[in-house]
Short mmCIF file of C-alpha atoms in Angstrom, two decimals:
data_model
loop_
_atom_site.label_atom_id
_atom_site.label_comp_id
_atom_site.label_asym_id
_atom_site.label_seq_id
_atom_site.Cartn_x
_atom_site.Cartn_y
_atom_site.Cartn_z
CA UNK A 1 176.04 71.19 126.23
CA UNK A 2 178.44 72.02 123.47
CA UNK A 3 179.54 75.77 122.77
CA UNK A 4 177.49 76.56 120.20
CA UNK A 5 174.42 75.05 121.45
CA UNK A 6 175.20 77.35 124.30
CA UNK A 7 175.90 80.49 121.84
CA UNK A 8 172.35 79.79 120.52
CA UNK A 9 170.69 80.01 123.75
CA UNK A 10 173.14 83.04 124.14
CA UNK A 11 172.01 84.73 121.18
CA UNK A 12 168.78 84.14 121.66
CA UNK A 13 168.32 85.90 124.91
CA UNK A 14 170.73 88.88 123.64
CA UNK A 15 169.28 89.30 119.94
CA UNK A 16 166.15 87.60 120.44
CA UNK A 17 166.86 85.51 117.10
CA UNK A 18 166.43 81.45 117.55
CA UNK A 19 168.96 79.79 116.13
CA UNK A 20 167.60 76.68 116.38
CA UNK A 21 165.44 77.05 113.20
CA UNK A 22 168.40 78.04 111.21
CA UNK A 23 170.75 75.02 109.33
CA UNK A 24 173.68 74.25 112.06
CA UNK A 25 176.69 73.96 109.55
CA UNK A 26 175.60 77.00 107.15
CA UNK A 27 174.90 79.35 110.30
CA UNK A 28 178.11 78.31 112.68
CA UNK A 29 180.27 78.88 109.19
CA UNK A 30 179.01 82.56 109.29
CA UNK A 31 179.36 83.11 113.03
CA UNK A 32 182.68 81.89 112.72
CA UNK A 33 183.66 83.71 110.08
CA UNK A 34 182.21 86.91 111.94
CA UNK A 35 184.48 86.08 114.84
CA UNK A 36 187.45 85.79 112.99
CA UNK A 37 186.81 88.77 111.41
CA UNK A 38 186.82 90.65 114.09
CA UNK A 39 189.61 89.33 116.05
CA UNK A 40 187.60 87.61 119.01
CA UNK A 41 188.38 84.21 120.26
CA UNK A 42 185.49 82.30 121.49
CA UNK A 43 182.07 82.49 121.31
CA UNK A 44 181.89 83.65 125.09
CA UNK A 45 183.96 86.57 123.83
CA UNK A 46 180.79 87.22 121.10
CA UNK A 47 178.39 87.42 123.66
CA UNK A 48 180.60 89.49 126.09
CA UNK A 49 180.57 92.27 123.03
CA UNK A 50 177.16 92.02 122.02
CA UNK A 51 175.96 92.76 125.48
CA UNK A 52 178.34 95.90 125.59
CA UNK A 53 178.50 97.28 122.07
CA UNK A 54 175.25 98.37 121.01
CA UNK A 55 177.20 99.07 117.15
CA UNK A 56 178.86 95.70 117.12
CA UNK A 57 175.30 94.19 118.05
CA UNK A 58 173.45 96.09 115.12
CA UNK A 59 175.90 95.17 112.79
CA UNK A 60 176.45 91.50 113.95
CA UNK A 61 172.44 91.42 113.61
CA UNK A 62 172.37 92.66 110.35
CA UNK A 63 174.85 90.06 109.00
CA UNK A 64 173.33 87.09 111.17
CA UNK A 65 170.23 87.55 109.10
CA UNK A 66 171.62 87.82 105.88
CA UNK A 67 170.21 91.24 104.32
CA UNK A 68 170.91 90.79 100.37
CA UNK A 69 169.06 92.25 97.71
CA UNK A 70 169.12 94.05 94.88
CA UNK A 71 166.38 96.09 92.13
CA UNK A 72 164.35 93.37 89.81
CA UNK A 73 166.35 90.66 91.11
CA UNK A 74 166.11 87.77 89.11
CA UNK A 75 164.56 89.18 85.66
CA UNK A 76 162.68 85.58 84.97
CA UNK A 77 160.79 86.06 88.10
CA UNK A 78 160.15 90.09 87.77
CA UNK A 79 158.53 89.20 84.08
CA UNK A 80 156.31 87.29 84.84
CA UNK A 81 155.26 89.31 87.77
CA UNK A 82 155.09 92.24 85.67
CA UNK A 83 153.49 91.27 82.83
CA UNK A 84 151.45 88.26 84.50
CA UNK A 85 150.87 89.02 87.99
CA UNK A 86 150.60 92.42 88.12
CA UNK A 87 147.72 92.62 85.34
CA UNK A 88 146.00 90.26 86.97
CA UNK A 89 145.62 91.51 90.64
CA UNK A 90 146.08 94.97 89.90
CA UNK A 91 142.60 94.95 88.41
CA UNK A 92 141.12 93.68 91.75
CA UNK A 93 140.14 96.16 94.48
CA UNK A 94 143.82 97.89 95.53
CA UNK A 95 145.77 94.04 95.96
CA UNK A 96 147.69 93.59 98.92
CA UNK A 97 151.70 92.74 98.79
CA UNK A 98 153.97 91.53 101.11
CA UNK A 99 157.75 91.36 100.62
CA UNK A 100 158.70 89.01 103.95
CA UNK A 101 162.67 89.35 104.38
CA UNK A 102 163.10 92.67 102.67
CA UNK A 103 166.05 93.28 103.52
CA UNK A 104 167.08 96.74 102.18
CA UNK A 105 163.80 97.46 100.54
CA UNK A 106 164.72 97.12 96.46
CA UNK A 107 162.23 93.72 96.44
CA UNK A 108 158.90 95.99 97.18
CA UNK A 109 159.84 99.16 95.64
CA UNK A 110 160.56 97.38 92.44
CA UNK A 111 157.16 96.40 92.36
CA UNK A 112 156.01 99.64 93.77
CA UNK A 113 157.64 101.27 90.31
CA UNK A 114 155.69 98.85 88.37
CA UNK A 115 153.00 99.63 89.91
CA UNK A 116 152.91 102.90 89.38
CA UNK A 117 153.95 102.58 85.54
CA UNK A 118 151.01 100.21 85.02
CA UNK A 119 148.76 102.98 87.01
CA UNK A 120 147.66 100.29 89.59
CA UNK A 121 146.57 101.32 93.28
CA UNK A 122 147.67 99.07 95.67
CA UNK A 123 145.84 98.71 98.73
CA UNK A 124 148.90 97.63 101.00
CA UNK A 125 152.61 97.07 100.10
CA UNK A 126 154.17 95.79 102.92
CA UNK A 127 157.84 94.67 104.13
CA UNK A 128 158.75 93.02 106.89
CA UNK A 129 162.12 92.00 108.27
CA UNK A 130 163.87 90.47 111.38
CA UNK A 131 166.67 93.08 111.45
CA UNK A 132 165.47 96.80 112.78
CA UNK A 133 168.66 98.34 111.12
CA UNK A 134 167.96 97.16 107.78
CA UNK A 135 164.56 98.38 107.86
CA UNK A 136 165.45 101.96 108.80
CA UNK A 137 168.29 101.87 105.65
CA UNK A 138 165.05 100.72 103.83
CA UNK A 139 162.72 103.44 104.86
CA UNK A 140 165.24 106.23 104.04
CA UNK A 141 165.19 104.64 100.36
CA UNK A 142 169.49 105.76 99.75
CA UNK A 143 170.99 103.04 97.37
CA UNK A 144 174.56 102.52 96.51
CA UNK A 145 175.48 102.54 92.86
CA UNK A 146 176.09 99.02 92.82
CA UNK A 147 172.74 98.57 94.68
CA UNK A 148 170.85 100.31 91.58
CA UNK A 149 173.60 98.74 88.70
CA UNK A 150 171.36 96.75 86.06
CA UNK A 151 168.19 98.89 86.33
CA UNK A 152 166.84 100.14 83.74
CA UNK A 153 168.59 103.54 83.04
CA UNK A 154 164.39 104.96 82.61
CA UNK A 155 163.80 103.70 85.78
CA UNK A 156 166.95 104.66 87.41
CA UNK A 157 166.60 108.45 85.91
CA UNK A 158 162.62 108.57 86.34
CA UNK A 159 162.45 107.25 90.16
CA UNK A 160 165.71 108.31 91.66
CA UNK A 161 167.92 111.44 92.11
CA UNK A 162 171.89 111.40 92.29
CA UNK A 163 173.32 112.48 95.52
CA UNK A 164 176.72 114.57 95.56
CA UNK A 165 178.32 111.69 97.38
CA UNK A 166 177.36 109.53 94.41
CA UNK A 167 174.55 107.76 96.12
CA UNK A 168 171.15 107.50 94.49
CA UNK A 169 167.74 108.57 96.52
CA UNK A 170 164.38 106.83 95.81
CA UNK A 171 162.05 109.45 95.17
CA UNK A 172 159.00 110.30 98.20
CA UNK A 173 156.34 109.63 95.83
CA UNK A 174 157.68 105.40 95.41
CA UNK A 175 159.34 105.55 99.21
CA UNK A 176 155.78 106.64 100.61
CA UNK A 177 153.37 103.88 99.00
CA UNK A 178 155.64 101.02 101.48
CA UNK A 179 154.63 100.60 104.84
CA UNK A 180 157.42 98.78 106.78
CA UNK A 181 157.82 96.59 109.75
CA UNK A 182 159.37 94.59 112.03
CA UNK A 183 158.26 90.95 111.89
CA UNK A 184 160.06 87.53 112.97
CA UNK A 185 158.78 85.03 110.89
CA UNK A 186 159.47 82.21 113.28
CA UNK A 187 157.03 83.95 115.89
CA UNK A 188 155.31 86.79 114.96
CA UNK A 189 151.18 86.35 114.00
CA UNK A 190 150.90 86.73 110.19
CA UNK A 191 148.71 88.99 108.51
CA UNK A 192 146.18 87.67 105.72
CA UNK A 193 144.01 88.34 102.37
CA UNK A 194 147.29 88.96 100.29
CA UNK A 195 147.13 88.71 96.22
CA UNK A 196 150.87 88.46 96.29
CA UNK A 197 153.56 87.34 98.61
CA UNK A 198 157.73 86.95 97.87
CA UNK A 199 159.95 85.37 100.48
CA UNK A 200 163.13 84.94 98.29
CA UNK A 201 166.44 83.54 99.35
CA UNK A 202 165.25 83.41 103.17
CA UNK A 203 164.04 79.97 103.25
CA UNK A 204 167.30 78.63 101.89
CA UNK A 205 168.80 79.04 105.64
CA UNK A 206 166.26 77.40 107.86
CA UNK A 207 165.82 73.73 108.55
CA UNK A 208 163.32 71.43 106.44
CA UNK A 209 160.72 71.27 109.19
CA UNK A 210 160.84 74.75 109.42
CA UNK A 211 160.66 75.86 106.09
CA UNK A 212 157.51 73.55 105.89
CA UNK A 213 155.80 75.20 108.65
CA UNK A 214 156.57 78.75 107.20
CA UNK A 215 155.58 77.77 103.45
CA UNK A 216 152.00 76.43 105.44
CA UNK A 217 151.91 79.86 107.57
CA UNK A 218 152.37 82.09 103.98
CA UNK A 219 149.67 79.98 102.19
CA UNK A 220 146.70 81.08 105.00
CA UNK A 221 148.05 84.27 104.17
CA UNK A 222 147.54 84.00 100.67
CA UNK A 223 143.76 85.22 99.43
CA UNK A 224 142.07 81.90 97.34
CA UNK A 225 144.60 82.19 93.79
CA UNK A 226 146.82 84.19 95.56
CA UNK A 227 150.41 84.01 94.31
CA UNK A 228 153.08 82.93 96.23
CA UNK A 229 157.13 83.63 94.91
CA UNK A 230 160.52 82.14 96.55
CA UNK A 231 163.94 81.87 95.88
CA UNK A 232 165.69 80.51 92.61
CA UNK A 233 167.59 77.65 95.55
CA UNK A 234 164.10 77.31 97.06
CA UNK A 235 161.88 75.08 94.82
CA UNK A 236 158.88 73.88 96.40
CA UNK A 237 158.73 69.74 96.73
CA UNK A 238 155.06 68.24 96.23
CA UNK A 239 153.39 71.93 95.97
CA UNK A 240 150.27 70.01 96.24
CA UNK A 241 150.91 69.60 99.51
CA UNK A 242 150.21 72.83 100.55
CA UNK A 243 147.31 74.09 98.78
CA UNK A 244 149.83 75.59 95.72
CA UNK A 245 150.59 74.81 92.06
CA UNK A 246 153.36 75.45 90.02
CA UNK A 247 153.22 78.66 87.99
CA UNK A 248 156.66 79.15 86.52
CA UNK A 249 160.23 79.44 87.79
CA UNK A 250 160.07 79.95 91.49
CA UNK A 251 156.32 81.27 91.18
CA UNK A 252 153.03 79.19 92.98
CA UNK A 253 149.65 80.15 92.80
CA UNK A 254 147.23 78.93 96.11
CA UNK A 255 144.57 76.72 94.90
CA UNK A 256 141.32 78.19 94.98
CA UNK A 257 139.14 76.17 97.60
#
């Protein structure tokens, strides 16, 4: 057994994260990089630390899953959600959304703001992520200004307040319509009947086979002409395949049985 197939087995039973989903060259660079960082020496030495710093763990978790996002990313995308999307299931009986991989939250409460511009009633915004850290920097809804830079200064002034350290704080009324939660895609049972689902720039770090089964898992989750969005590196081969057509740029829409 070589080291790292050792550090995933390792990691798995310390972090509970499976490695062995994840691309080998792309995820060794980071841990790598992570150890050098930090001044440890082997892998062994890794593991040593994560089982007695609880803060090194946390923060090593948080980078391991790659937490990345930012308000409207990708205006292309938010367009058409906005003035396609949006108008279309917002009319149904309170749609259900779920950001998977939400990192810090900015994905869902984007759409939460247009939501609430638009005067739709959503009947479930959820976001999910692997990393429990992440998620409680989500739920507290404090942005960095370079986390809110390129919003829309009526957004930015209608939905947030300024902080005297400079930070800027989402606003309860936004912050309150997200319900968030822990979920590991790789294991965890998915919930269903959504009119809307993004997984953006997560797919882009497992292997083909698994991305396949996840992209299969997300369309039984996905109510008949559901809408299903990924990354801008994530383009879906043969959408056909899975029950999905092209809609636009990075956008699919399940085919109605």
């Amino acid at each position: 057994m070589t080291d790292y197939e050792k550090l995933k087995q390792d990691i798995k039973k310390v972090l509970g994260i499976d490695l062995t989903a994840y691309k080998d060259q792309q995820m060794r660079r980071r841990i790598n990089q992570w150890i050098e960082r930090h001044n440890l020496i082997s892998y062994a030495q890794l593991v040593d630390t994560l089982h007695r710093e609880q803060e090194h763990k946390d923060k090593f978790t948080e980078y391991l899953t790659i937490n990345t996002s930012s308000f409207f990313r990708d205006t292309k995308v938010f367009d058409v959600i906005e003035k396609q999307i949006l108008p279309e299931i917002g009319g149904r009986l309170r749609p259900r959304i779920w950001s998977a991989g939400a990192s810090i939250g900015a994905e869902i409460y984007s759409i939460a703001i247009l939501m609430n511009e638009a005067k739709y009633t959503p009947g479930l915004l959820l976001a999910t992520d692997l990393d429990a850290v992440v998620l409680r920097k989500a739920k507290a809804g404090v942005y960095l200004p370079n986390q809110v830079a390129g919003m829309e200064q009526e957004y930015l002034s209608k939905y947030f307040d300024r902080r005297s350290d400079g930070n800027w704080a989402l606003h309860e009324s936004i912050k309150n319509r997200v319900v968030f939660k822990r979920h590991d895609l790789l294991k965890d049972p998915y919930e269903r009947n959504f009119d809307l689902i993004l997984c953006r720039n997560v797919f882009i770090y497992f292997t083909s086979e698994t991305q396949r089964r996840l992209i299969r898992d997300f369309v039984k989750s996905l109510k008949p002409s559901g809408y299903f969005i990924v990354g801008s590196a994530e383009q879906i081969m043969d959408p056909a395949s899975y029950g999905l057509q092209r809609v636009s740029y990075c956008i699919y829409r399940k085919i109605s049985a």
